[in-house]
mmCIF file of C-alpha atoms in Angstrom:
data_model
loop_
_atom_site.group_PDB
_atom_site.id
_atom_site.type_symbol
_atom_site.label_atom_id
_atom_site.label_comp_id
_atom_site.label_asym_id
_atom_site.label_seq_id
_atom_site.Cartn_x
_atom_site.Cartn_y
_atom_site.Cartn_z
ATOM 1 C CA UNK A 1 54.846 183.482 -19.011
ATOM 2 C CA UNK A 2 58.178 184.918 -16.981
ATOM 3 C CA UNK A 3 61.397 183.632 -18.361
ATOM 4 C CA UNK A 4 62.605 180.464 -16.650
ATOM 5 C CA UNK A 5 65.305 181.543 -13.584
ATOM 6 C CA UNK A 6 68.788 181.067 -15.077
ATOM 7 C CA UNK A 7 70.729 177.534 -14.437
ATOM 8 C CA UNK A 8 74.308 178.968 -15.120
ATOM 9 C CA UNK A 9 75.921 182.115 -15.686
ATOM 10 C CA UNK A 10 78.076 182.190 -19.126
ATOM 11 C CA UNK A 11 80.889 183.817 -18.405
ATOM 12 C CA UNK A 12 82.896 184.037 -21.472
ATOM 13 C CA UNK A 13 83.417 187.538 -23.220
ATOM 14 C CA UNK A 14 80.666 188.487 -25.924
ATOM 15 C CA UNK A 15 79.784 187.399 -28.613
ATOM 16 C CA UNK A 16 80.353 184.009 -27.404
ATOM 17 C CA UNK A 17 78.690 184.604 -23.935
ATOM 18 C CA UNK A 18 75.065 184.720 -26.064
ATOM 19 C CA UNK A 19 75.889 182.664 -28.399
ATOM 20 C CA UNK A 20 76.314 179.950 -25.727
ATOM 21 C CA UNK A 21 73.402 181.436 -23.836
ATOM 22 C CA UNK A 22 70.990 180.739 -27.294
ATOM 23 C CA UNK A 23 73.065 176.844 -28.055
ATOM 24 C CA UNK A 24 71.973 176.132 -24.176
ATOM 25 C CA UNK A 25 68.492 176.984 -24.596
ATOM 26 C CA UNK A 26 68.252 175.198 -27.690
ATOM 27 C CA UNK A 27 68.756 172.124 -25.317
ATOM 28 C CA UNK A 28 66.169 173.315 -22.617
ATOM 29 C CA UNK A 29 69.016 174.301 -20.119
ATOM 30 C CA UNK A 30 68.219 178.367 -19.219
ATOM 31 C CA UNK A 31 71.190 180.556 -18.457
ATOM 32 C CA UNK A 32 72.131 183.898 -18.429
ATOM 33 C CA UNK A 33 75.100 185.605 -20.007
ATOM 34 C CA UNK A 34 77.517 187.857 -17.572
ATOM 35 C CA UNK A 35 80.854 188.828 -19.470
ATOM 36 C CA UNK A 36 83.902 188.332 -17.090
ATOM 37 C CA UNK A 37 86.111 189.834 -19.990
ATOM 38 C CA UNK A 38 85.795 192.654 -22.427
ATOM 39 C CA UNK A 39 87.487 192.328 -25.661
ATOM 40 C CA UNK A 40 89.275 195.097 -27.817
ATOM 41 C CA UNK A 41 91.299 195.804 -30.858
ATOM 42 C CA UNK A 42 94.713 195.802 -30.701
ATOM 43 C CA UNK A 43 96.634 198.840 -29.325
ATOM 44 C CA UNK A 44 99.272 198.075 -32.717
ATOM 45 C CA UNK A 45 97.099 197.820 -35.109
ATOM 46 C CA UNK A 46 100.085 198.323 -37.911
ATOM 47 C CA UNK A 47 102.216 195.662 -36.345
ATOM 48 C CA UNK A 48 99.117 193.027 -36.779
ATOM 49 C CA UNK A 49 98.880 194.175 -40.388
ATOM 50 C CA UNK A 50 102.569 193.319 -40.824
ATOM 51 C CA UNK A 51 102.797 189.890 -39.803
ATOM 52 C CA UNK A 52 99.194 189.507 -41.778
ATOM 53 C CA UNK A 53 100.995 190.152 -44.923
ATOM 54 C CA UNK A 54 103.834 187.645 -43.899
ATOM 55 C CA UNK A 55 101.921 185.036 -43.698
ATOM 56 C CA UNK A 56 102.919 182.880 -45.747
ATOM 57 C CA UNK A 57 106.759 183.302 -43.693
ATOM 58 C CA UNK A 58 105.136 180.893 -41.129
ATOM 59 C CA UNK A 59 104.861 177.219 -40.997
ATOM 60 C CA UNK A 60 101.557 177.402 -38.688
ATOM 61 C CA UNK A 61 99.861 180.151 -37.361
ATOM 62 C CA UNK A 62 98.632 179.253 -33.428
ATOM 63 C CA UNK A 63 94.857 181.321 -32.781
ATOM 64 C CA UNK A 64 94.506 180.633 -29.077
ATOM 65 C CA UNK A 65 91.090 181.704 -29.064
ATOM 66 C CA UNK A 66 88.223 182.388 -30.873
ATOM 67 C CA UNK A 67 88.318 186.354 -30.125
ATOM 68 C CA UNK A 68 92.845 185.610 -31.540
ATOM 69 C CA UNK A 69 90.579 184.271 -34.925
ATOM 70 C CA UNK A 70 88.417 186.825 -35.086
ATOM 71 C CA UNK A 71 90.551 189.811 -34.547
ATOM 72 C CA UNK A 72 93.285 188.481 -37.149
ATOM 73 C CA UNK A 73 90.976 187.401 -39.756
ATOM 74 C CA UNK A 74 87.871 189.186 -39.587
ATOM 75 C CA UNK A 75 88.741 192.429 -41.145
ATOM 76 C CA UNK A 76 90.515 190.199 -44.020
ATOM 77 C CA UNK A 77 89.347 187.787 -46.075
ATOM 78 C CA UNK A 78 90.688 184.485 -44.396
ATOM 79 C CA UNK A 79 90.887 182.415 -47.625
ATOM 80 C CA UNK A 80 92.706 185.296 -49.314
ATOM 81 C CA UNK A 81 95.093 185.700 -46.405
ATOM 82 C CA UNK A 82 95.766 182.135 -46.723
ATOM 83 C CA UNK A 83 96.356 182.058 -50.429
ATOM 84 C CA UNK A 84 97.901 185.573 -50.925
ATOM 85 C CA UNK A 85 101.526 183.382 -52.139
ATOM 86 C CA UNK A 86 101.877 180.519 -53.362
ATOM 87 C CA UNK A 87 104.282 179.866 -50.538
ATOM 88 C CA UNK A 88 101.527 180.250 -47.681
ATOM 89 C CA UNK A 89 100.328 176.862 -49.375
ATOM 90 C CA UNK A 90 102.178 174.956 -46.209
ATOM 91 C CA UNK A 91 100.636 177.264 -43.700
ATOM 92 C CA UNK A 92 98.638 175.265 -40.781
ATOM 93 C CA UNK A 93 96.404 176.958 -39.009
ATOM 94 C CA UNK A 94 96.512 176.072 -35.419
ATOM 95 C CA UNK A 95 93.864 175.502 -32.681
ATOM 96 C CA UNK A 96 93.457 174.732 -29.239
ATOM 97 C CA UNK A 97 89.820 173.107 -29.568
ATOM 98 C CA UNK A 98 86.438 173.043 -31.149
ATOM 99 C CA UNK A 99 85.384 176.206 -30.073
ATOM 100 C CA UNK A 100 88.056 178.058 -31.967
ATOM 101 C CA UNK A 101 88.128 175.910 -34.747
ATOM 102 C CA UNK A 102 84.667 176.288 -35.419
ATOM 103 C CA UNK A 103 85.405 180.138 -35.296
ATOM 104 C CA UNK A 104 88.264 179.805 -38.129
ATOM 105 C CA UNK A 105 85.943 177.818 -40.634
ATOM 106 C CA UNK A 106 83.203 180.608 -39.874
ATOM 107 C CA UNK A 107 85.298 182.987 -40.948
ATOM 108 C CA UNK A 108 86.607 180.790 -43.994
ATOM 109 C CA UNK A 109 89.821 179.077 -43.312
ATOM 110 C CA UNK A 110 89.291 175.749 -45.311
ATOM 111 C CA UNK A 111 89.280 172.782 -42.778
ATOM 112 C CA UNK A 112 91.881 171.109 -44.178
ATOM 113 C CA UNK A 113 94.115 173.503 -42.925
ATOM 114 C CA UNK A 114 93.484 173.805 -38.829
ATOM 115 C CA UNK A 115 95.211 171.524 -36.534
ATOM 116 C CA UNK A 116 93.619 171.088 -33.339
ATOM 117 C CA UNK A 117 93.598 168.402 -30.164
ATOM 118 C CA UNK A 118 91.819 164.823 -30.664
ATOM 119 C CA UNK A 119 87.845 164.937 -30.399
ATOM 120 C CA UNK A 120 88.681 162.530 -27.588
ATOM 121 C CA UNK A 121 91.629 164.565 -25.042
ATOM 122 C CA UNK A 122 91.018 164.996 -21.557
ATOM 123 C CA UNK A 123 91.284 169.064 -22.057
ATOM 124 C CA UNK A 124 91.386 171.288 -25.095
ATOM 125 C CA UNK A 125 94.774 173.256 -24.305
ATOM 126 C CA UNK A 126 98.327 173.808 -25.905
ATOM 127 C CA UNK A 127 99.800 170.606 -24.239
ATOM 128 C CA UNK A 128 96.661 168.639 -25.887
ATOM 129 C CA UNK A 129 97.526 170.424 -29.537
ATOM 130 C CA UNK A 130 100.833 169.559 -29.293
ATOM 131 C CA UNK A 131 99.888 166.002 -29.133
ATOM 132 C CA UNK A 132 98.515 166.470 -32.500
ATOM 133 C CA UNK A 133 101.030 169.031 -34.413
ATOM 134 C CA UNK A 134 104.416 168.254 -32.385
ATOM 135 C CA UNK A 135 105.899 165.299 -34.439
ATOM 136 C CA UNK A 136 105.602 167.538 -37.377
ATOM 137 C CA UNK A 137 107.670 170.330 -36.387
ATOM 138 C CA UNK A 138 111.404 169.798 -37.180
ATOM 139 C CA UNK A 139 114.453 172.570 -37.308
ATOM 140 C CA UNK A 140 113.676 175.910 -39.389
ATOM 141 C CA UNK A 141 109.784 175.796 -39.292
ATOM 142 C CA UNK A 142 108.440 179.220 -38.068
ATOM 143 C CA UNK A 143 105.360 179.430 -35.941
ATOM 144 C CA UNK A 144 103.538 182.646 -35.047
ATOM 145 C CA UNK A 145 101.485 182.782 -32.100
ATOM 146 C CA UNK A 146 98.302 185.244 -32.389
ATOM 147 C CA UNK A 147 97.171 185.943 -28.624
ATOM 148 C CA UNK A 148 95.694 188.662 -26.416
ATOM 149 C CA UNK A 149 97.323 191.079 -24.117
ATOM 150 C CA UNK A 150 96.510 193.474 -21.611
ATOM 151 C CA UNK A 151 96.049 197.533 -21.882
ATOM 152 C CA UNK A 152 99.030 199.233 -21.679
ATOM 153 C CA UNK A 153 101.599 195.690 -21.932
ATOM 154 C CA UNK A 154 103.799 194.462 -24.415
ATOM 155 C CA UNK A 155 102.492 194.428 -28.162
ATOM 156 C CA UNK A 156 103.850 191.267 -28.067
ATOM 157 C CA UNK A 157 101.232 189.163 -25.729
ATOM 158 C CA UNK A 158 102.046 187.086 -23.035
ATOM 159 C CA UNK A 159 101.137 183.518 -22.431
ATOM 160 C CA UNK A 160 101.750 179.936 -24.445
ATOM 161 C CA UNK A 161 105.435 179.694 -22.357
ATOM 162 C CA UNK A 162 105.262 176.136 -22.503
ATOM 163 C CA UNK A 163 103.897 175.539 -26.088
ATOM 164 C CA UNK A 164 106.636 177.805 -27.395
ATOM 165 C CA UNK A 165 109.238 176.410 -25.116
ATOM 166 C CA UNK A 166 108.187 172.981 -26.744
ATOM 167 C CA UNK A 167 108.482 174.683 -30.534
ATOM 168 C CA UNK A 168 112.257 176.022 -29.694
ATOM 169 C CA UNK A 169 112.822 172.383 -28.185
ATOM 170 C CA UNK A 170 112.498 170.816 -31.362
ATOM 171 C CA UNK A 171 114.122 173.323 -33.499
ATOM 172 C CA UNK A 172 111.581 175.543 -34.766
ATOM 173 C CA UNK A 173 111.225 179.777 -33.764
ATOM 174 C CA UNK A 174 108.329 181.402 -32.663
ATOM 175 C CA UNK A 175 106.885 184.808 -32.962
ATOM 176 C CA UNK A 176 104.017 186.112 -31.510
ATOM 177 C CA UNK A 177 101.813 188.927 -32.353
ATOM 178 C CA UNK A 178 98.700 190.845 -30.754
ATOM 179 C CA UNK A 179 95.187 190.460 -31.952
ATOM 180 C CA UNK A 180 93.282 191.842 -29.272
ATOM 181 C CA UNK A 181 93.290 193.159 -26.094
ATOM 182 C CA UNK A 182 91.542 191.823 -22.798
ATOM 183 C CA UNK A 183 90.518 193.977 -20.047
ATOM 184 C CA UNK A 184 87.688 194.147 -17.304
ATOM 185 C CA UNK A 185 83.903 194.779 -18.012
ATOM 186 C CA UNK A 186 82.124 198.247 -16.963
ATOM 187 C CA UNK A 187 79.919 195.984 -14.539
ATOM 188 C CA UNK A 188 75.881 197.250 -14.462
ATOM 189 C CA UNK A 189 74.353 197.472 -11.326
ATOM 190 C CA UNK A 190 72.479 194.722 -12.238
ATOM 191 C CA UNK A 191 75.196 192.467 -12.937
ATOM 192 C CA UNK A 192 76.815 192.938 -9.809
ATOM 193 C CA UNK A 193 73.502 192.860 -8.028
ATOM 194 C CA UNK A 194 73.086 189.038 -9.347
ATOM 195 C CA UNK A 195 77.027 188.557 -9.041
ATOM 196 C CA UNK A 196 75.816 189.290 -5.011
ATOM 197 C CA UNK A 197 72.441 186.856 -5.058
ATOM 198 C CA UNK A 198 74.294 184.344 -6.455
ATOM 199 C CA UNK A 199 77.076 184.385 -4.169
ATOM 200 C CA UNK A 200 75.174 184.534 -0.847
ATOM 201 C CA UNK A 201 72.235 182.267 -2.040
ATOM 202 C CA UNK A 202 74.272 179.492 -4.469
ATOM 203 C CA UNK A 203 71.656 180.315 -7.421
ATOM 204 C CA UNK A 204 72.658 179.474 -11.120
ATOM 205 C CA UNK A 205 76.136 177.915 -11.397
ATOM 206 C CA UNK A 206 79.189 179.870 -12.503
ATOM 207 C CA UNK A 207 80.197 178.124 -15.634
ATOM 208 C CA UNK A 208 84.130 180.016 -15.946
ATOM 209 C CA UNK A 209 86.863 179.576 -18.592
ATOM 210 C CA UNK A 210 89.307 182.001 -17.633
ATOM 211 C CA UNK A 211 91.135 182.340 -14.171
ATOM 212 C CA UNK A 212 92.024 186.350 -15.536
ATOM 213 C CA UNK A 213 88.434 186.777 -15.653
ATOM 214 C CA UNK A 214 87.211 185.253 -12.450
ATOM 215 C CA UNK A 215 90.215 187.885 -11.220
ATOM 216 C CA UNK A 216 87.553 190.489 -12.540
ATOM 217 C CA UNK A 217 85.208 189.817 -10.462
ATOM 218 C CA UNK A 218 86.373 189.280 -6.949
ATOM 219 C CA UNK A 219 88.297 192.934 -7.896
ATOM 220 C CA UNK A 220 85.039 194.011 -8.740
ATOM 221 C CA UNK A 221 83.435 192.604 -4.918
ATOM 222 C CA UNK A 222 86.564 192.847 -3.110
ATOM 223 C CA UNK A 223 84.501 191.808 0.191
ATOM 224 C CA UNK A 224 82.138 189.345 -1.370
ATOM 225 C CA UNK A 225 82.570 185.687 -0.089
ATOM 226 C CA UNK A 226 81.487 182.838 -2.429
ATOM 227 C CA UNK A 227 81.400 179.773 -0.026
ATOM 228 C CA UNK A 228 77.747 180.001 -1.060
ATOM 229 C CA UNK A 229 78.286 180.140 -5.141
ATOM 230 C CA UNK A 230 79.182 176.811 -7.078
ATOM 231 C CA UNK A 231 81.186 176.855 -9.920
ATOM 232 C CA UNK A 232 81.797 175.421 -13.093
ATOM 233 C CA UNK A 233 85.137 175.400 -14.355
ATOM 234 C CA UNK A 234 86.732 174.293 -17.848
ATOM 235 C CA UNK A 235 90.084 173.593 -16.962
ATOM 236 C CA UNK A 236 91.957 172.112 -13.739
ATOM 237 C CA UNK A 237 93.947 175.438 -12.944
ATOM 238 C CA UNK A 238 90.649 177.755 -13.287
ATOM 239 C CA UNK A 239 89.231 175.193 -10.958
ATOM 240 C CA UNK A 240 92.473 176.156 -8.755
ATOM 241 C CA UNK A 241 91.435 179.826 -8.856
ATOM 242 C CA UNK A 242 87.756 179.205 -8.086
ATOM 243 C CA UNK A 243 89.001 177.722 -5.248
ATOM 244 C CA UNK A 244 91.039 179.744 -4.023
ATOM 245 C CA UNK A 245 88.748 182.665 -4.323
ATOM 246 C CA UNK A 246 86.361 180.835 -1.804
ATOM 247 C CA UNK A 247 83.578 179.395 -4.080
ATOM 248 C CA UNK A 248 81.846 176.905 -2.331
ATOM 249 C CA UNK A 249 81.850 174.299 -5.036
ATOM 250 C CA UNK A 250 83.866 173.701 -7.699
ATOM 251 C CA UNK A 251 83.357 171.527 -10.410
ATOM 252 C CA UNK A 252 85.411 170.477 -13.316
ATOM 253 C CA UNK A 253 84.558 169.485 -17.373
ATOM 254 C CA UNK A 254 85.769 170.168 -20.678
ATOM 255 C CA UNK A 255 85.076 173.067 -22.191
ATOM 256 C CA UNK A 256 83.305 172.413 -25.113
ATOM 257 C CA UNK A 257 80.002 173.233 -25.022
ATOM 258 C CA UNK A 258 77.822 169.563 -25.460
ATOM 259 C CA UNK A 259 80.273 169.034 -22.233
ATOM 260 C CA UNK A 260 79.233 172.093 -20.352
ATOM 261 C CA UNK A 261 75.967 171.471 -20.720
ATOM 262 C CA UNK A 262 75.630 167.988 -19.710
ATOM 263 C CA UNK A 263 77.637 169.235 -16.631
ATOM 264 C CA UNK A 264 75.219 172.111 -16.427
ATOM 265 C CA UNK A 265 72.161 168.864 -16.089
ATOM 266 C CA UNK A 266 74.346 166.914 -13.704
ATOM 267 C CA UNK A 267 75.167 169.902 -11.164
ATOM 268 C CA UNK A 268 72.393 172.739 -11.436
#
């Protein structure tokens, strides 16, 4: 029997794109994975070992994704990173939702130790997590921010402006630090073949969590319209860039994944 047609396109970089195409199909809804992002080591590897072993300087420690969790952790053991001093004791591990939470216990930070938004926000983002872990920063605490960045920028990172902006608001410093690096997929011929059906013919929906990625591909089909492609997006300002990239329709839902795909039922 030939493989049901897809519903939606995951998106997200692997390993998450099958993993979400395998949790979809568990619930009867077929899609098809088609990476937006590729991931990558650091270009500093030594400067992410050195804030590793300082761990236990910080007051929280921010993972803004699950690919941030992986990259700092997995070639570590988390538990022993978060016990290597008896000071790292008062070390929170920080999330921005469920996804990467789920991540940081897989690779064995002890629950009791991530922060992350209410089950119940409107979004899973740094403005919901600071809902949750704001009223317990105060003057002195440290936070380190472990993000992505971009071949050939700073080792630093760039993004969480406004989370840090609210950390140095109430007293606290930040540092941030490089986990991994993001950069465009080597697009198949196949991929953009179905990148071209589904744009011309509406097909499977678009299910997209990053507005960098969705930059990928229109720079990858520079004269492709999408007034015939629906998309759905996890956050109001990717639905922005969907939109302004032409896409026909643009929906909007949370981005954890029993969301997605009962938005995935309702739209496809």
């Amino acid at each position: 029997m030939p493989a049901a047609a897809p519903r939606a396109l995951i998106t997200r970089p692997e390993p998450e794109a099958s993993q979400w195409v395998q949790a979809l199909a568990a619930r009867g809804i077929a899609a098809a994975a088609l990476p937006l992002m590729a991931i990558a080591p650091a270009s500093d590897p030594q400067a992410l070992a050195a804030v590793q072993r300082r761990l236990a300087d910080y007051t929280a420690v921010m993972l803004v994704s699950g690919n941030a969790a992986r990259h700092f952790f997995e070639s570590n053991q988390a538990l022993a990173l978060m016990q290597q001093a008896q000071a790292a004791i008062k070390t929170r591990v920080w999330s921005p939702g469920p996804g990467t939470a789920s991540v940081l216990r897989a690779l064995g930070v002890p629950a009791e130790r991530i922060d992350q938004p209410a089950a119940e926000a409107r979004q899973f983002d740094s403005e919901s997590l600071w809902e949750r872990v704001g009223p317990g920063v105060s003057a002195g605490d440290r936070v380190l921010v472990v993000r992505g960045s971009e071949p050939g920028a700073s080792t630093t990172g760039s993004g969480r402006d406004w989370l840090s902006a609210q950390i140095r608001a109430a007293g606290g410093e930040v540092d941030f630090v490089v986990a991994y690096t993001r950069a465009a997929p080597q697009f198949t011929h196949d991929q953009l073949a179905l990148a071209r059906s589904t744009a011309a013919t509406g097909g499977p929906l678009w299910v997209l969590s990053s507005a960098q990625a969705l930059g990928h591909l229109c720079a990858a089909l520079p004269d492709q319209r999408w007034d015939g492609a629906r998309a759905l997006a996890t956050h109001p300002r990717i639905a922005e860039a969907a939109r302004a990239a032409g896409f026909g329709a643009v929906f909007e839902c949370r981005p954890a994944l029993a969301d997605v795909a009962t938005s995935i039922e309702s739209h496809a």
